[in-house]
Amino acid sequence: MNSGILLVDKPKGITSHDVVARTRRLAGTRKVGHAGTLDPMATGLLVLGVNHATRLLHHLVGLDKEYLATIRLGWGTTTDDAEGEPLAAASVDRLDAATEEAVEAGMRRLTGVIEQVPSAVSAIKVGGRRAYQRVRDGEQVELAARTVTVAAFELLAMRRGDGFTDADVRVECSSGTYVRALARDLGEQLRTGGHLTTLRRTRVGAFGVDESVELEGLDVGASLMSPADAASRALPVLRLTAEQATDLGHGKRIEASGAPAGSPGDAIAAIGPDDRLVAIVERRGETLKVVTGFPSDEAGA
C-alpha cells in the first residue's frame, strides 16, 4: 500500500477512531491517522494519512474549517448538542423575541476573533485525561477560554417548531473552534438556550467534502491523494533539483535561495523533480532545515 492522504465522508453514529480502524484493516497497515476528529453525531470531511503520509497530518491539523450546522433554540443541553440531557426550556416570549434580526445580531457578536470556552465534553485534556471522560465519570469540568477566529457565521434559514426554533447556519472558523459552543453561546445571548442538532464539516483548508469518498465500499489504494499533491494544497512549495532532493533526503540543509517568501519557522513543502514530497522544511537563517522527512514508499512503509 502506497502512502497518501485520504479524504473520507464520515457517516453519522461512528467515531473518527472507528473510521481510522476500518481504514487500517482495508489498507493492511497500522500507520493510519487523522487530522482532527469529528464527533459521532457529526458527518463530513475527515482527513486521513496512510503510511508515511501520517507525518504530514501534523501540518494539516491547524487548517481552517467550514461547517454546515443546525442550532436549536429553546433549551440547552449538558453536552451542547442533541446527545446531552436537556436543560431548562425557554418561555414562549423568549422564543418569540428570537427573531431573524435578533439571531443575526447575536451571530455577529460571535464573529471575528473571540474568546470561547470549549464544551465540557470536548477532547481537551485536563490533568492528562480527556474532558469528556471526566464528565462521563461524573466530575464537574470547567475549561479555560481560548482565543479562536470565526471568519463567517451565516444564517441560512430559520424554522419555527413547537417550543423551539431551528437555525441552519454556515460557519468558517479557525482550528480549535467548537461549533457546539457557538450554539450554546448564541442561545445564552438570546436567553433561549441553544444546542446543536446537526453538524457537517464541508471543508478543511483547501480540501472539500465534495472530493471525499464514502466509507462503505472504500478502495483505499484507488482513493489516495499523493503526499506531494496534499502538501502543495496546504503549504507553500519549493521545487527541488535532484541534488537538493538527495541532500534533504540525507538530512542535510540546503540554501534558502529560491524558497517561497515567509517568516522563519514557516513550513514549506519541498517537492523533488519526480513529484515526490521529500520533506517539510523551514528557514534557519540562509538555509532550509528538514522538519519532517518523507522516505519513498520503496524504502518501506
mmCIF file of N, CA, C and O in Angstrom, residues 172-227:
data_model
loop_
_atom_site.group_PDB
_atom_site.id
_atom_site.type_symbol
_atom_site.label_atom_id
_atom_site.label_comp_id
_atom_site.label_asym_id
_atom_site.label_seq_id
_atom_site.Cartn_x
_atom_site.Cartn_y
_atom_site.Cartn_z
ATOM 1 N N GLU A 172 -17.361 29.382 9.139
ATOM 2 C CA GLU A 172 -15.946 29.257 8.766
ATOM 3 C C GLU A 172 -15.146 29.678 9.980
ATOM 4 O O GLU A 172 -15.385 30.763 10.536
ATOM 5 N N CYS A 173 -14.194 28.838 10.405
ATOM 6 C CA CYS A 173 -13.529 29.124 11.670
ATOM 7 C C CYS A 173 -12.114 28.548 11.690
ATOM 8 O O CYS A 173 -11.750 27.702 10.876
ATOM 9 N N SER A 174 -11.355 29.042 12.658
ATOM 10 C CA SER A 174 -10.007 28.535 12.863
ATOM 11 C C SER A 174 -10.061 27.165 13.515
ATOM 12 O O SER A 174 -11.063 26.778 14.127
ATOM 13 N N SER A 175 -8.978 26.431 13.370
ATOM 14 C CA SER A 175 -8.859 25.157 14.060
ATOM 15 C C SER A 175 -8.984 25.387 15.565
ATOM 16 O O SER A 175 -8.492 26.387 16.096
ATOM 17 N N GLY A 176 -9.668 24.473 16.252
ATOM 18 C CA GLY A 176 -9.853 24.611 17.688
ATOM 19 C C GLY A 176 -11.144 25.286 18.087
ATOM 20 O O GLY A 176 -11.436 25.411 19.277
ATOM 21 N N THR A 177 -11.933 25.741 17.096
ATOM 22 C CA THR A 177 -13.227 26.347 17.384
ATOM 23 C C THR A 177 -14.276 25.247 17.543
ATOM 24 O O THR A 177 -14.299 24.290 16.766
ATOM 25 N N TYR A 178 -15.147 25.381 18.538
ATOM 26 C CA TYR A 178 -16.210 24.407 18.767
ATOM 27 C C TYR A 178 -17.542 24.992 18.310
ATOM 28 O O TYR A 178 -18.019 25.983 18.876
ATOM 29 N N VAL A 179 -18.131 24.389 17.286
ATOM 30 C CA VAL A 179 -19.418 24.868 16.786
ATOM 31 C C VAL A 179 -20.497 24.635 17.844
ATOM 32 O O VAL A 179 -21.434 25.415 17.973
ATOM 33 N N ARG A 180 -20.368 23.564 18.619
ATOM 34 C CA ARG A 180 -21.304 23.325 19.729
ATOM 35 C C ARG A 180 -21.293 24.494 20.711
ATOM 36 O O ARG A 180 -22.335 24.881 21.252
ATOM 37 N N ALA A 181 -20.107 25.033 20.946
ATOM 38 C CA ALA A 181 -20.007 26.169 21.862
ATOM 39 C C ALA A 181 -20.633 27.423 21.257
ATOM 40 O O ALA A 181 -21.200 28.249 21.979
ATOM 41 N N LEU A 182 -20.548 27.585 19.933
ATOM 42 C CA LEU A 182 -21.227 28.698 19.282
ATOM 43 C C LEU A 182 -22.740 28.576 19.470
ATOM 44 O O LEU A 182 -23.431 29.571 19.718
ATOM 45 N N ALA A 183 -23.260 27.346 19.341
ATOM 46 C CA ALA A 183 -24.695 27.120 19.549
ATOM 47 C C ALA A 183 -25.085 27.466 20.978
ATOM 48 O O ALA A 183 -26.110 28.136 21.227
ATOM 49 N N ARG A 184 -24.284 27.013 21.931
ATOM 50 C CA ARG A 184 -24.543 27.307 23.350
ATOM 51 C C ARG A 184 -24.524 28.804 23.607
ATOM 52 O O ARG A 184 -25.429 29.357 24.251
ATOM 53 N N ASP A 185 -23.490 29.493 23.097
ATOM 54 C CA ASP A 185 -23.319 30.916 23.373
ATOM 55 C C ASP A 185 -24.380 31.760 22.676
ATOM 56 O O ASP A 185 -24.823 32.789 23.213
ATOM 57 N N LEU A 186 -24.802 31.344 21.475
ATOM 58 C CA LEU A 186 -25.883 32.062 20.797
ATOM 59 C C LEU A 186 -27.173 31.947 21.612
ATOM 60 O O LEU A 186 -27.893 32.933 21.810
ATOM 61 N N GLY A 187 -27.442 30.743 22.116
ATOM 62 C CA GLY A 187 -28.628 30.549 22.946
ATOM 63 C C GLY A 187 -28.583 31.362 24.218
ATOM 64 O O GLY A 187 -29.610 31.897 24.680
ATOM 65 N N GLU A 188 -27.392 31.498 24.806
ATOM 66 C CA GLU A 188 -27.263 32.301 26.025
ATOM 67 C C GLU A 188 -27.499 33.776 25.725
ATOM 68 O O GLU A 188 -28.138 34.488 26.505
ATOM 69 N N GLN A 189 -26.974 34.255 24.590
ATOM 70 C CA GLN A 189 -27.179 35.658 24.218
ATOM 71 C C GLN A 189 -28.655 35.970 24.020
ATOM 72 O O GLN A 189 -29.151 37.026 24.420
ATOM 73 N N LEU A 190 -29.371 35.040 23.380
ATOM 74 C CA LEU A 190 -30.796 35.242 23.086
ATOM 75 C C LEU A 190 -31.692 34.893 24.276
ATOM 76 O O LEU A 190 -32.897 35.093 24.219
ATOM 77 N N ARG A 191 -31.081 34.311 25.321
ATOM 78 C CA ARG A 191 -31.786 33.887 26.544
ATOM 79 C C ARG A 191 -32.856 32.841 26.234
ATOM 80 O O ARG A 191 -33.903 32.805 26.856
ATOM 81 N N THR A 192 -32.543 31.998 25.243
ATOM 82 C CA THR A 192 -33.437 30.891 24.888
ATOM 83 C C THR A 192 -32.819 29.537 25.200
ATOM 84 O O THR A 192 -33.506 28.524 25.189
ATOM 85 N N GLY A 193 -31.506 29.526 25.442
ATOM 86 C CA GLY A 193 -30.773 28.271 25.436
ATOM 87 C C GLY A 193 -30.585 27.822 23.997
ATOM 88 O O GLY A 193 -31.340 28.222 23.090
ATOM 89 N N GLY A 194 -29.566 27.030 23.767
ATOM 90 C CA GLY A 194 -29.329 26.561 22.405
ATOM 91 C C GLY A 194 -28.404 25.367 22.396
ATOM 92 O O GLY A 194 -27.542 25.218 23.273
ATOM 93 N N HIS A 195 -28.616 24.496 21.425
ATOM 94 C CA HIS A 195 -27.728 23.342 21.261
ATOM 95 C C HIS A 195 -27.710 22.941 19.794
ATOM 96 O O HIS A 195 -28.559 23.350 19.004
ATOM 97 N N LEU A 196 -26.726 22.120 19.453
ATOM 98 C CA LEU A 196 -26.515 21.685 18.078
ATOM 99 C C LEU A 196 -27.310 20.403 17.817
ATOM 100 O O LEU A 196 -27.288 19.480 18.625
ATOM 101 N N THR A 197 -28.025 20.359 16.690
ATOM 102 C CA THR A 197 -28.738 19.128 16.330
ATOM 103 C C THR A 197 -28.115 18.428 15.131
ATOM 104 O O THR A 197 -28.236 17.217 15.001
ATOM 105 N N THR A 198 -27.456 19.157 14.240
ATOM 106 C CA THR A 198 -26.709 18.540 13.136
ATOM 107 C C THR A 198 -25.415 19.304 12.929
ATOM 108 O O THR A 198 -25.335 20.515 13.197
ATOM 109 N N LEU A 199 -24.412 18.585 12.447
ATOM 110 C CA LEU A 199 -23.124 19.215 12.141
ATOM 111 C C LEU A 199 -22.477 18.455 10.995
ATOM 112 O O LEU A 199 -22.365 17.229 11.042
ATOM 113 N N ARG A 200 -22.076 19.182 9.972
ATOM 114 C CA ARG A 200 -21.399 18.572 8.824
ATOM 115 C C ARG A 200 -20.189 19.416 8.452
ATOM 116 O O ARG A 200 -20.319 20.629 8.199
ATOM 117 N N ARG A 201 -19.010 18.793 8.454
ATOM 118 C CA ARG A 201 -17.798 19.504 8.066
ATOM 119 C C ARG A 201 -17.654 19.427 6.552
ATOM 120 O O ARG A 201 -17.571 18.339 5.984
ATOM 121 N N THR A 202 -17.621 20.579 5.918
ATOM 122 C CA THR A 202 -17.606 20.633 4.463
ATOM 123 C C THR A 202 -16.240 20.976 3.880
ATOM 124 O O THR A 202 -16.022 20.768 2.683
ATOM 125 N N ARG A 203 -15.336 21.485 4.725
ATOM 126 C CA ARG A 203 -14.018 21.856 4.205
ATOM 127 C C ARG A 203 -12.986 21.849 5.317
ATOM 128 O O ARG A 203 -13.276 22.231 6.447
ATOM 129 N N VAL A 204 -11.774 21.416 4.968
ATOM 130 C CA VAL A 204 -10.593 21.543 5.821
ATOM 131 C C VAL A 204 -9.509 22.165 4.958
ATOM 132 O O VAL A 204 -9.004 21.534 4.028
ATOM 133 N N GLY A 205 -9.180 23.438 5.224
ATOM 134 C CA GLY A 205 -8.230 24.119 4.357
ATOM 135 C C GLY A 205 -8.735 24.132 2.921
ATOM 136 O O GLY A 205 -9.851 24.558 2.641
ATOM 137 N N ALA A 206 -7.907 23.619 2.000
ATOM 138 C CA ALA A 206 -8.279 23.570 0.583
ATOM 139 C C ALA A 206 -8.919 22.243 0.193
ATOM 140 O O ALA A 206 -9.166 21.996 -0.991
ATOM 141 N N PHE A 207 -9.185 21.384 1.167
ATOM 142 C CA PHE A 207 -9.781 20.068 0.897
ATOM 143 C C PHE A 207 -11.288 20.143 1.144
ATOM 144 O O PHE A 207 -11.727 20.537 2.225
ATOM 145 N N GLY A 208 -12.081 19.756 0.148
ATOM 146 C CA GLY A 208 -13.529 19.845 0.256
ATOM 147 C C GLY A 208 -14.189 18.490 0.373
ATOM 148 O O GLY A 208 -13.681 17.479 -0.135
ATOM 149 N N VAL A 209 -15.340 18.461 1.035
ATOM 150 C CA VAL A 209 -16.058 17.202 1.210
ATOM 151 C C VAL A 209 -16.539 16.650 -0.127
ATOM 152 O O VAL A 209 -16.760 15.448 -0.269
ATOM 153 N N ASP A 210 -16.677 17.526 -1.135
ATOM 154 C CA ASP A 210 -17.107 17.058 -2.448
ATOM 155 C C ASP A 210 -16.052 16.169 -3.111
ATOM 156 O O ASP A 210 -16.354 15.459 -4.083
ATOM 157 N N GLU A 211 -14.824 16.191 -2.594
ATOM 158 C CA GLU A 211 -13.758 15.328 -3.112
ATOM 159 C C GLU A 211 -13.654 14.012 -2.348
ATOM 160 O O GLU A 211 -12.866 13.140 -2.723
ATOM 161 N N SER A 212 -14.401 13.896 -1.270
ATOM 162 C CA SER A 212 -14.230 12.756 -0.368
ATOM 163 C C SER A 212 -14.916 11.507 -0.899
ATOM 164 O O SER A 212 -15.724 11.561 -1.835
ATOM 165 N N VAL A 213 -14.596 10.388 -0.277
ATOM 166 C CA VAL A 213 -15.179 9.097 -0.652
ATOM 167 C C VAL A 213 -15.983 8.554 0.516
ATOM 168 O O VAL A 213 -15.727 8.868 1.672
ATOM 169 N N GLU A 214 -16.973 7.748 0.194
ATOM 170 C CA GLU A 214 -17.786 7.114 1.221
ATOM 171 C C GLU A 214 -17.000 5.993 1.890
ATOM 172 O O GLU A 214 -16.183 5.322 1.247
ATOM 173 N N LEU A 215 -17.266 5.779 3.168
ATOM 174 C CA LEU A 215 -16.590 4.708 3.897
ATOM 175 C C LEU A 215 -17.060 3.337 3.413
ATOM 176 O O LEU A 215 -16.271 2.394 3.326
ATOM 177 N N GLU A 216 -18.334 3.254 3.074
ATOM 178 C CA GLU A 216 -18.880 1.995 2.572
ATOM 179 C C GLU A 216 -18.300 1.697 1.191
ATOM 180 O O GLU A 216 -18.380 2.503 0.272
ATOM 181 N N GLY A 217 -17.673 0.544 1.051
ATOM 182 C CA GLY A 217 -17.088 0.152 -0.231
ATOM 183 C C GLY A 217 -15.794 0.866 -0.558
ATOM 184 O O GLY A 217 -15.381 0.917 -1.732
ATOM 185 N N LEU A 218 -15.138 1.415 0.460
ATOM 186 C CA LEU A 218 -13.921 2.199 0.239
ATOM 187 C C LEU A 218 -12.789 1.354 -0.346
ATOM 188 O O LEU A 218 -12.468 0.290 0.164
ATOM 189 N N ASP A 219 -12.178 1.859 -1.429
ATOM 190 C CA ASP A 219 -10.956 1.303 -2.010
ATOM 191 C C ASP A 219 -9.838 2.274 -1.660
ATOM 192 O O ASP A 219 -9.679 3.312 -2.317
ATOM 193 N N VAL A 220 -9.080 1.961 -0.620
ATOM 194 C CA VAL A 220 -8.089 2.901 -0.104
ATOM 195 C C VAL A 220 -7.046 3.240 -1.156
ATOM 196 O O VAL A 220 -6.754 4.417 -1.426
ATOM 197 N N GLY A 221 -6.480 2.215 -1.794
ATOM 198 C CA GLY A 221 -5.423 2.446 -2.764
ATOM 199 C C GLY A 221 -5.852 3.343 -3.907
ATOM 200 O O GLY A 221 -5.087 4.220 -4.353
ATOM 201 N N ALA A 222 -7.068 3.160 -4.390
ATOM 202 C CA ALA A 222 -7.567 3.945 -5.523
ATOM 203 C C ALA A 222 -7.948 5.362 -5.126
ATOM 204 O O ALA A 222 -8.113 6.229 -5.998
ATOM 205 N N SER A 223 -8.101 5.616 -3.830
ATOM 206 C CA SER A 223 -8.611 6.912 -3.368
ATOM 207 C C SER A 223 -7.532 7.804 -2.782
ATOM 208 O O SER A 223 -7.824 8.951 -2.403
ATOM 209 N N LEU A 224 -6.301 7.328 -2.704
ATOM 210 C CA LEU A 224 -5.238 8.103 -2.068
ATOM 211 C C LEU A 224 -4.818 9.304 -2.915
ATOM 212 O O LEU A 224 -4.663 9.204 -4.130
ATOM 213 N N MET A 225 -4.630 10.433 -2.245
ATOM 214 C CA MET A 225 -4.012 11.612 -2.844
ATOM 215 C C MET A 225 -2.537 11.584 -2.471
ATOM 216 O O MET A 225 -2.196 11.304 -1.316
ATOM 217 N N SER A 226 -1.655 11.846 -3.418
ATOM 218 C CA SER A 226 -0.233 11.755 -3.119
ATOM 219 C C SER A 226 0.157 12.777 -2.059
ATOM 220 O O SER A 226 -0.441 13.866 -1.987
ATOM 221 N N PRO A 227 1.151 12.459 -1.228
ATOM 222 C CA PRO A 227 1.609 13.427 -0.224
ATOM 223 C C PRO A 227 2.019 14.757 -0.847
ATOM 224 O O PRO A 227 1.770 15.820 -0.271
#
